[in-house]
C-alpha cells in the first residue's frame, strides 16, 4: 500500500510540474501578443499625417474662383510711317474696343503715342484722330489723356496704345503644371483643371456686378400686362385641357 501511495505522489508531482510548465509556456507565448496589442492601442493615440477624403478642395470653382477686380484694357493700333491720319481699319478696331468703355464710370482714356520712332509724326496725327473718335463715341473730353512713350527701336514703327481701367470678372492665370499628370494615386484633378472654362465664363459676363447680386427689378408694363390678361380671359378653357384635367369645371 505504501508503494502505491508513493507512486501516486510521484505521478501527482509530475503532473504538477507539467501543468506549471504548460502555464509558463502559455504565458511566454502571450507576452508578444500582448505587446503587439498594446503597441497598436498606443499607435491609435499618436499624431500622424493622414489624408482625409474631401478635406482638400477638389472643385475647379474653388481652385479657380471668378473674382471681380480692376483690369487694364488696352489695344495697340499700328500706324505706318506714311499714314496721314486715322485709317478705316483703325477706326473699326477702336470703335470695337470702346464698346467696353463704361461711360457711367467714365475712367480715364489714355492715348499713348510713340516718341523717337520712325512713324512719330504719323502716330501723332493718328492719335489726335483717335481722340476725336473717342469723343464722338461718348467719352468725355476731360477724361481723355494724351501722352507719349519712348520707342525702344528708333528705326521701327511703333503702335499707338489706347487704354483704360475697367472692372472685370476674371480668374487666376492658367498654365500651372506643378505636378506630374501621371501621378493619379489620390484620384484628384490636376492643378490647371477647369481654369480655361472659368476664364471663358468670366470673359462672357457683360456686367460683373451681376455676379455680386441681382439687379433692381424693372418697372412693370401695365398696358402690356392688361392686354395679356384680356387674351387669357377671352380664350376660355380649351377642350384639350378639359379632357386631360382631373378637375370638373
PDB file of C-alpha atoms in Angstrom:
ATOM      1  CA  UNK A   1       0.000   0.000   0.000  1.00  0.00           C
ATOM      2  CA  UNK A   2       2.800   2.397   0.815  1.00  0.00           C
ATOM      3  CA  UNK A   3       4.376   1.689  -2.595  1.00  0.00           C
ATOM      4  CA  UNK A   4       1.164   2.588  -4.360  1.00  0.00           C
ATOM      5  CA  UNK A   5       0.944   5.785  -2.330  1.00  0.00           C
ATOM      6  CA  UNK A   6       4.489   6.744  -3.260  1.00  0.00           C
ATOM      7  CA  UNK A   7       3.773   6.132  -6.929  1.00  0.00           C
ATOM      8  CA  UNK A   8       0.619   8.225  -6.681  1.00  0.00           C
ATOM      9  CA  UNK A   9       2.531  11.078  -5.085  1.00  0.00           C
ATOM     10  CA  UNK A  10       5.227  10.869  -7.744  1.00  0.00           C
ATOM     11  CA  UNK A  11       2.648  10.967 -10.526  1.00  0.00           C
ATOM     12  CA  UNK A  12       0.958  13.907  -8.866  1.00  0.00           C
ATOM     13  CA  UNK A  13       4.260  15.769  -8.683  1.00  0.00           C
ATOM     14  CA  UNK A  14       4.944  15.047 -12.360  1.00  0.00           C
ATOM     15  CA  UNK A  15       1.505  16.338 -13.364  1.00  0.00           C
ATOM     16  CA  UNK A  16       2.010  19.458 -11.237  1.00  0.00           C
ATOM     17  CA  UNK A  17       5.378  20.135 -12.849  1.00  0.00           C
ATOM     18  CA  UNK A  18       3.932  19.597 -16.335  1.00  0.00           C
ATOM     19  CA  UNK A  19       0.975  21.878 -15.566  1.00  0.00           C
ATOM     20  CA  UNK A  20       3.242  24.621 -14.270  1.00  0.00           C
ATOM     21  CA  UNK A  21       5.494  24.232 -17.283  1.00  0.00           C
ATOM     22  CA  UNK A  22       2.492  24.489 -19.648  1.00  0.00           C
ATOM     23  CA  UNK A  23       1.211  27.603 -17.924  1.00  0.00           C
ATOM     24  CA  UNK A  24       4.634  29.199 -18.138  1.00  0.00           C
ATOM     25  CA  UNK A  25       4.841  28.318 -21.833  1.00  0.00           C
ATOM     26  CA  UNK A  26       1.410  29.861 -22.482  1.00  0.00           C
ATOM     27  CA  UNK A  27       2.429  32.982 -20.612  1.00  0.00           C
ATOM     28  CA  UNK A  28       5.609  33.266 -22.657  1.00  0.00           C
ATOM     29  CA  UNK A  29       3.541  32.955 -25.858  1.00  0.00           C
ATOM     30  CA  UNK A  30       1.042  35.572 -24.694  1.00  0.00           C
ATOM     31  CA  UNK A  31       3.678  38.202 -23.875  1.00  0.00           C
ATOM     32  CA  UNK A  32       4.488  39.061 -27.550  1.00  0.00           C
ATOM     33  CA  UNK A  33       0.794  39.105 -28.431  1.00  0.00           C
ATOM     34  CA  UNK A  34       0.025  41.446 -25.549  1.00  0.00           C
ATOM     35  CA  UNK A  35       2.939  43.662 -26.565  1.00  0.00           C
ATOM     36  CA  UNK A  36       1.597  43.901 -30.116  1.00  0.00           C
ATOM     37  CA  UNK A  37      -1.906  44.719 -28.869  1.00  0.00           C
ATOM     38  CA  UNK A  38      -0.540  47.392 -26.531  1.00  0.00           C
ATOM     39  CA  UNK A  39       1.540  48.954 -29.314  1.00  0.00           C
ATOM     40  CA  UNK A  40      -1.481  49.008 -31.620  1.00  0.00           C
ATOM     41  CA  UNK A  41      -3.628  50.704 -28.988  1.00  0.00           C
ATOM     42  CA  UNK A  42      -0.950  53.328 -28.331  1.00  0.00           C
ATOM     43  CA  UNK A  43      -0.482  53.925 -32.062  1.00  0.00           C
ATOM     44  CA  UNK A  44      -4.120  54.991 -32.272  1.00  0.00           C
ATOM     45  CA  UNK A  45      -3.347  57.906 -29.962  1.00  0.00           C
ATOM     46  CA  UNK A  46      -0.312  59.116 -31.931  1.00  0.00           C
ATOM     47  CA  UNK A  47      -0.405  62.226 -34.151  1.00  0.00           C
ATOM     48  CA  UNK A  48       0.179  61.090 -37.720  1.00  0.00           C
ATOM     49  CA  UNK A  49      -0.130  62.780 -41.088  1.00  0.00           C
ATOM     50  CA  UNK A  50      -3.079  61.327 -42.933  1.00  0.00           C
ATOM     51  CA  UNK A  51      -5.189  62.099 -45.978  1.00  0.00           C
ATOM     52  CA  UNK A  52      -8.886  62.558 -45.318  1.00  0.00           C
ATOM     53  CA  UNK A  53     -11.140  62.225 -48.335  1.00  0.00           C
ATOM     54  CA  UNK A  54     -12.830  65.521 -49.080  1.00  0.00           C
ATOM     55  CA  UNK A  55     -10.667  67.622 -46.770  1.00  0.00           C
ATOM     56  CA  UNK A  56      -8.777  69.225 -49.704  1.00  0.00           C
ATOM     57  CA  UNK A  57     -10.972  71.212 -52.171  1.00  0.00           C
ATOM     58  CA  UNK A  58     -11.208  69.353 -55.457  1.00  0.00           C
ATOM     59  CA  UNK A  59     -13.722  71.627 -57.187  1.00  0.00           C
ATOM     60  CA  UNK A  60     -12.473  73.709 -60.119  1.00  0.00           C
ATOM     61  CA  UNK A  61     -14.727  76.567 -58.977  1.00  0.00           C
ATOM     62  CA  UNK A  62     -12.868  76.615 -55.662  1.00  0.00           C
ATOM     63  CA  UNK A  63      -9.412  76.207 -57.176  1.00  0.00           C
ATOM     64  CA  UNK A  64     -10.052  78.842 -59.873  1.00  0.00           C
ATOM     65  CA  UNK A  65     -12.666  81.235 -58.462  1.00  0.00           C
ATOM     66  CA  UNK A  66     -14.068  84.073 -60.544  1.00  0.00           C
ATOM     67  CA  UNK A  67     -13.242  87.369 -58.858  1.00  0.00           C
ATOM     68  CA  UNK A  68     -14.143  90.958 -59.677  1.00  0.00           C
ATOM     69  CA  UNK A  69     -11.215  93.347 -59.914  1.00  0.00           C
ATOM     70  CA  UNK A  70      -9.884  96.269 -61.901  1.00  0.00           C
ATOM     71  CA  UNK A  71      -8.156  95.275 -65.107  1.00  0.00           C
ATOM     72  CA  UNK A  72      -6.219  97.366 -67.595  1.00  0.00           C
ATOM     73  CA  UNK A  73      -7.895  97.240 -71.013  1.00  0.00           C
ATOM     74  CA  UNK A  74      -5.577  98.192 -73.862  1.00  0.00           C
ATOM     75  CA  UNK A  75      -5.229  97.990 -77.615  1.00  0.00           C
ATOM     76  CA  UNK A  76      -2.188  98.671 -79.783  1.00  0.00           C
ATOM     77  CA  UNK A  77      -3.078 100.278 -83.102  1.00  0.00           C
ATOM     78  CA  UNK A  78      -0.278 100.006 -85.692  1.00  0.00           C
ATOM     79  CA  UNK A  79       0.438 103.189 -87.633  1.00  0.00           C
ATOM     80  CA  UNK A  80       2.531 103.298 -90.778  1.00  0.00           C
ATOM     81  CA  UNK A  81       5.162 105.976 -91.269  1.00  0.00           C
ATOM     82  CA  UNK A  82       3.424 107.100 -94.448  1.00  0.00           C
ATOM     83  CA  UNK A  83      -0.099 107.276 -92.963  1.00  0.00           C
ATOM     84  CA  UNK A  84      -1.825 110.628 -92.736  1.00  0.00           C
ATOM     85  CA  UNK A  85      -4.405 110.364 -90.006  1.00  0.00           C
ATOM     86  CA  UNK A  86      -6.674 107.518 -88.955  1.00  0.00           C
ATOM     87  CA  UNK A  87      -7.395 104.689 -91.391  1.00  0.00           C
ATOM     88  CA  UNK A  88     -10.665 102.808 -91.772  1.00  0.00           C
ATOM     89  CA  UNK A  89      -9.244  99.665 -90.180  1.00  0.00           C
ATOM     90  CA  UNK A  90      -8.029 101.661 -87.187  1.00  0.00           C
ATOM     91  CA  UNK A  91     -11.424 103.308 -86.842  1.00  0.00           C
ATOM     92  CA  UNK A  92     -13.268  99.979 -86.768  1.00  0.00           C
ATOM     93  CA  UNK A  93     -10.802  98.470 -84.298  1.00  0.00           C
ATOM     94  CA  UNK A  94     -11.009 101.457 -81.950  1.00  0.00           C
ATOM     95  CA  UNK A  95     -14.814 101.572 -82.014  1.00  0.00           C
ATOM     96  CA  UNK A  96     -14.941  97.885 -81.137  1.00  0.00           C
ATOM     97  CA  UNK A  97     -12.525  98.483 -78.282  1.00  0.00           C
ATOM     98  CA  UNK A  98     -14.557 101.425 -76.956  1.00  0.00           C
ATOM     99  CA  UNK A  99     -17.656  99.237 -76.726  1.00  0.00           C
ATOM    100  CA  UNK A 100     -16.215  98.018 -73.425  1.00  0.00           C
ATOM    101  CA  UNK A 101     -15.792 101.551 -72.075  1.00  0.00           C
ATOM    102  CA  UNK A 102     -18.213 102.280 -69.229  1.00  0.00           C
ATOM    103  CA  UNK A 103     -19.493 105.803 -69.867  1.00  0.00           C
ATOM    104  CA  UNK A 104     -21.213 105.946 -66.465  1.00  0.00           C
ATOM    105  CA  UNK A 105     -17.963 105.197 -64.617  1.00  0.00           C
ATOM    106  CA  UNK A 106     -16.009 107.411 -67.045  1.00  0.00           C
ATOM    107  CA  UNK A 107     -12.477 106.149 -66.383  1.00  0.00           C
ATOM    108  CA  UNK A 108      -9.546 108.000 -67.912  1.00  0.00           C
ATOM    109  CA  UNK A 109      -8.863 107.028 -71.529  1.00  0.00           C
ATOM    110  CA  UNK A 110      -5.134 107.169 -72.227  1.00  0.00           C
ATOM    111  CA  UNK A 111      -3.804 107.585 -75.761  1.00  0.00           C
ATOM    112  CA  UNK A 112      -0.044 106.967 -75.735  1.00  0.00           C
ATOM    113  CA  UNK A 113       1.863 107.928 -78.892  1.00  0.00           C
ATOM    114  CA  UNK A 114       5.431 106.798 -79.631  1.00  0.00           C
ATOM    115  CA  UNK A 115       8.306 109.272 -79.476  1.00  0.00           C
ATOM    116  CA  UNK A 116      11.571 108.808 -81.313  1.00  0.00           C
ATOM    117  CA  UNK A 117      10.198 106.204 -83.706  1.00  0.00           C
ATOM    118  CA  UNK A 118      10.185 106.161 -87.484  1.00  0.00           C
ATOM    119  CA  UNK A 119       6.444 106.902 -87.526  1.00  0.00           C
ATOM    120  CA  UNK A 120       6.399 109.581 -84.808  1.00  0.00           C
ATOM    121  CA  UNK A 121       4.729 112.259 -86.965  1.00  0.00           C
ATOM    122  CA  UNK A 122       2.140 109.878 -88.402  1.00  0.00           C
ATOM    123  CA  UNK A 123       1.407 108.448 -84.936  1.00  0.00           C
ATOM    124  CA  UNK A 124       0.711 111.917 -83.516  1.00  0.00           C
ATOM    125  CA  UNK A 125      -1.725 112.689 -86.319  1.00  0.00           C
ATOM    126  CA  UNK A 126      -3.462 109.346 -85.815  1.00  0.00           C
ATOM    127  CA  UNK A 127      -3.574 109.878 -82.034  1.00  0.00           C
ATOM    128  CA  UNK A 128      -5.445 113.165 -82.459  1.00  0.00           C
ATOM    129  CA  UNK A 129      -7.949 111.445 -84.732  1.00  0.00           C
ATOM    130  CA  UNK A 130      -8.355 108.685 -82.149  1.00  0.00           C
ATOM    131  CA  UNK A 131      -9.208 111.284 -79.503  1.00  0.00           C
ATOM    132  CA  UNK A 132     -11.844 112.900 -81.738  1.00  0.00           C
ATOM    133  CA  UNK A 133     -13.373 109.491 -82.474  1.00  0.00           C
ATOM    134  CA  UNK A 134     -13.478 108.658 -78.756  1.00  0.00           C
ATOM    135  CA  UNK A 135     -15.349 111.894 -78.007  1.00  0.00           C
ATOM    136  CA  UNK A 136     -17.817 111.098 -80.793  1.00  0.00           C
ATOM    137  CA  UNK A 137     -18.334 107.669 -79.197  1.00  0.00           C
ATOM    138  CA  UNK A 138     -19.356 109.238 -75.883  1.00  0.00           C
ATOM    139  CA  UNK A 139     -16.088 109.627 -73.968  1.00  0.00           C
ATOM    140  CA  UNK A 140     -15.870 112.980 -72.175  1.00  0.00           C
ATOM    141  CA  UNK A 141     -13.108 115.250 -73.394  1.00  0.00           C
ATOM    142  CA  UNK A 142     -11.901 115.810 -69.826  1.00  0.00           C
ATOM    143  CA  UNK A 143     -11.345 112.058 -69.437  1.00  0.00           C
ATOM    144  CA  UNK A 144      -9.015 111.740 -72.455  1.00  0.00           C
ATOM    145  CA  UNK A 145      -5.314 111.851 -71.604  1.00  0.00           C
ATOM    146  CA  UNK A 146      -2.810 112.368 -74.424  1.00  0.00           C
ATOM    147  CA  UNK A 147       0.664 111.113 -73.563  1.00  0.00           C
ATOM    148  CA  UNK A 148       3.772 109.631 -75.178  1.00  0.00           C
ATOM    149  CA  UNK A 149       6.246 106.830 -74.577  1.00  0.00           C
ATOM    150  CA  UNK A 150       9.804 106.316 -75.758  1.00  0.00           C
ATOM    151  CA  UNK A 151      10.156 103.893 -78.639  1.00  0.00           C
ATOM    152  CA  UNK A 152      12.557 101.016 -77.998  1.00  0.00           C
ATOM    153  CA  UNK A 153      13.688 100.784 -81.646  1.00  0.00           C
ATOM    154  CA  UNK A 154      14.017 104.186 -83.390  1.00  0.00           C
ATOM    155  CA  UNK A 155      14.237 102.609 -86.837  1.00  0.00           C
ATOM    156  CA  UNK A 156      10.908 100.782 -86.477  1.00  0.00           C
ATOM    157  CA  UNK A 157       7.311 101.975 -86.443  1.00  0.00           C
ATOM    158  CA  UNK A 158       5.685 101.767 -83.010  1.00  0.00           C
ATOM    159  CA  UNK A 159       1.923 101.497 -82.348  1.00  0.00           C
ATOM    160  CA  UNK A 160      -0.382 103.985 -80.672  1.00  0.00           C
ATOM    161  CA  UNK A 161      -1.623 102.459 -77.410  1.00  0.00           C
ATOM    162  CA  UNK A 162      -5.146 103.225 -76.198  1.00  0.00           C
ATOM    163  CA  UNK A 163      -6.003 102.059 -72.680  1.00  0.00           C
ATOM    164  CA  UNK A 164      -8.454 102.461 -69.812  1.00  0.00           C
ATOM    165  CA  UNK A 165      -9.111 100.726 -66.495  1.00  0.00           C
ATOM    166  CA  UNK A 166     -12.339  98.762 -66.105  1.00  0.00           C
ATOM    167  CA  UNK A 167     -13.885  96.436 -63.548  1.00  0.00           C
ATOM    168  CA  UNK A 168     -13.929  92.944 -64.990  1.00  0.00           C
ATOM    169  CA  UNK A 169     -14.683  89.406 -63.893  1.00  0.00           C
ATOM    170  CA  UNK A 170     -11.524  87.347 -64.097  1.00  0.00           C
ATOM    171  CA  UNK A 171      -9.705  84.327 -62.695  1.00  0.00           C
ATOM    172  CA  UNK A 172      -6.091  83.496 -61.987  1.00  0.00           C
ATOM    173  CA  UNK A 173      -3.664  82.861 -64.826  1.00  0.00           C
ATOM    174  CA  UNK A 174      -3.888  79.432 -66.431  1.00  0.00           C
ATOM    175  CA  UNK A 175      -0.993  77.182 -67.371  1.00  0.00           C
ATOM    176  CA  UNK A 176       0.204  75.994 -63.957  1.00  0.00           C
ATOM    177  CA  UNK A 177       1.588  72.445 -64.011  1.00  0.00           C
ATOM    178  CA  UNK A 178       3.243  71.893 -60.603  1.00  0.00           C
ATOM    179  CA  UNK A 179       2.769  68.122 -60.557  1.00  0.00           C
ATOM    180  CA  UNK A 180       3.173  65.201 -62.908  1.00  0.00           C
ATOM    181  CA  UNK A 181      -0.169  64.415 -64.599  1.00  0.00           C
ATOM    182  CA  UNK A 182       0.590  60.686 -64.394  1.00  0.00           C
ATOM    183  CA  UNK A 183       0.559  60.769 -60.587  1.00  0.00           C
ATOM    184  CA  UNK A 184      -3.109  59.936 -60.010  1.00  0.00           C
ATOM    185  CA  UNK A 185      -2.901  57.771 -56.895  1.00  0.00           C
ATOM    186  CA  UNK A 186      -5.131  60.221 -54.994  1.00  0.00           C
ATOM    187  CA  UNK A 187      -7.674  60.358 -57.852  1.00  0.00           C
ATOM    188  CA  UNK A 188      -7.726  64.171 -57.843  1.00  0.00           C
ATOM    189  CA  UNK A 189      -7.916  66.786 -60.592  1.00  0.00           C
ATOM    190  CA  UNK A 190      -4.694  68.322 -61.830  1.00  0.00           C
ATOM    191  CA  UNK A 191      -3.957  71.901 -60.765  1.00  0.00           C
ATOM    192  CA  UNK A 192      -4.984  73.566 -64.047  1.00  0.00           C
ATOM    193  CA  UNK A 193      -8.234  71.619 -64.440  1.00  0.00           C
ATOM    194  CA  UNK A 194     -11.183  73.934 -65.180  1.00  0.00           C
ATOM    195  CA  UNK A 195      -9.072  77.108 -65.403  1.00  0.00           C
ATOM    196  CA  UNK A 196      -9.783  77.761 -69.097  1.00  0.00           C
ATOM    197  CA  UNK A 197     -13.505  77.154 -68.572  1.00  0.00           C
ATOM    198  CA  UNK A 198     -13.619  79.671 -65.716  1.00  0.00           C
ATOM    199  CA  UNK A 199     -11.679  82.236 -67.759  1.00  0.00           C
ATOM    200  CA  UNK A 200     -14.041  81.881 -70.716  1.00  0.00           C
ATOM    201  CA  UNK A 201     -17.077  82.162 -68.451  1.00  0.00           C
ATOM    202  CA  UNK A 202     -15.688  85.312 -66.816  1.00  0.00           C
ATOM    203  CA  UNK A 203     -14.975  86.850 -70.229  1.00  0.00           C
ATOM    204  CA  UNK A 204     -18.641  86.425 -71.245  1.00  0.00           C
ATOM    205  CA  UNK A 205     -20.003  88.366 -68.260  1.00  0.00           C
ATOM    206  CA  UNK A 206     -21.063  91.771 -69.595  1.00  0.00           C
ATOM    207  CA  UNK A 207     -21.757  93.298 -66.183  1.00  0.00           C
ATOM    208  CA  UNK A 208     -19.548  91.899 -63.396  1.00  0.00           C
ATOM    209  CA  UNK A 209     -21.938  93.295 -60.786  1.00  0.00           C
ATOM    210  CA  UNK A 210     -24.390  90.565 -61.780  1.00  0.00           C
ATOM    211  CA  UNK A 211     -22.081  88.095 -60.028  1.00  0.00           C
ATOM    212  CA  UNK A 212     -22.382  90.062 -56.786  1.00  0.00           C
ATOM    213  CA  UNK A 213     -26.153  90.366 -56.635  1.00  0.00           C
ATOM    214  CA  UNK A 214     -29.326  90.728 -58.700  1.00  0.00           C
ATOM    215  CA  UNK A 215     -30.245  93.960 -60.407  1.00  0.00           C
ATOM    216  CA  UNK A 216     -33.180  96.122 -59.431  1.00  0.00           C
ATOM    217  CA  UNK A 217     -36.459  94.847 -60.823  1.00  0.00           C
ATOM    218  CA  UNK A 218     -37.613  96.851 -63.823  1.00  0.00           C
ATOM    219  CA  UNK A 219     -40.967  98.616 -63.897  1.00  0.00           C
ATOM    220  CA  UNK A 220     -43.995  96.614 -64.963  1.00  0.00           C
ATOM    221  CA  UNK A 221     -45.600  97.480 -68.284  1.00  0.00           C
ATOM    222  CA  UNK A 222     -49.200  97.851 -67.105  1.00  0.00           C
ATOM    223  CA  UNK A 223     -50.614  98.175 -70.626  1.00  0.00           C
ATOM    224  CA  UNK A 224     -48.914  95.010 -71.837  1.00  0.00           C
ATOM    225  CA  UNK A 225     -49.940  93.133 -68.698  1.00  0.00           C
ATOM    226  CA  UNK A 226     -53.581  94.155 -69.167  1.00  0.00           C
ATOM    227  CA  UNK A 227     -53.528  93.013 -72.804  1.00  0.00           C
ATOM    228  CA  UNK A 228     -52.097  89.621 -71.830  1.00  0.00           C
ATOM    229  CA  UNK A 229     -54.751  89.131 -69.146  1.00  0.00           C
ATOM    230  CA  UNK A 230     -57.534  90.038 -71.597  1.00  0.00           C
ATOM    231  CA  UNK A 231     -56.237  87.491 -74.108  1.00  0.00           C
ATOM    232  CA  UNK A 232     -56.045  84.851 -71.380  1.00  0.00           C
ATOM    233  CA  UNK A 233     -59.615  85.516 -70.285  1.00  0.00           C
ATOM    234  CA  UNK A 234     -61.047  85.522 -73.815  1.00  0.00           C
ATOM    235  CA  UNK A 235     -59.605  82.126 -74.688  1.00  0.00           C
ATOM    236  CA  UNK A 236     -61.617  80.287 -72.062  1.00  0.00           C
ATOM    237  CA  UNK A 237     -60.753  76.697 -71.217  1.00  0.00           C
ATOM    238  CA  UNK A 238     -59.741  74.537 -74.167  1.00  0.00           C
ATOM    239  CA  UNK A 239     -61.307  71.151 -74.831  1.00  0.00           C
ATOM    240  CA  UNK A 240     -57.871  69.540 -74.669  1.00  0.00           C
ATOM    241  CA  UNK A 241     -57.327  70.913 -71.173  1.00  0.00           C
ATOM    242  CA  UNK A 242     -60.763  69.747 -70.040  1.00  0.00           C
ATOM    243  CA  UNK A 243     -60.104  66.263 -71.393  1.00  0.00           C
ATOM    244  CA  UNK A 244     -56.776  65.922 -69.607  1.00  0.00           C
ATOM    245  CA  UNK A 245     -57.792  67.608 -66.358  1.00  0.00           C
ATOM    246  CA  UNK A 246     -58.859  65.709 -63.257  1.00  0.00           C
ATOM    247  CA  UNK A 247     -60.890  68.690 -62.054  1.00  0.00           C
ATOM    248  CA  UNK A 248     -64.500  69.169 -63.148  1.00  0.00           C
ATOM    249  CA  UNK A 249     -65.255  72.737 -64.182  1.00  0.00           C
TER     250      UNK A 249
END
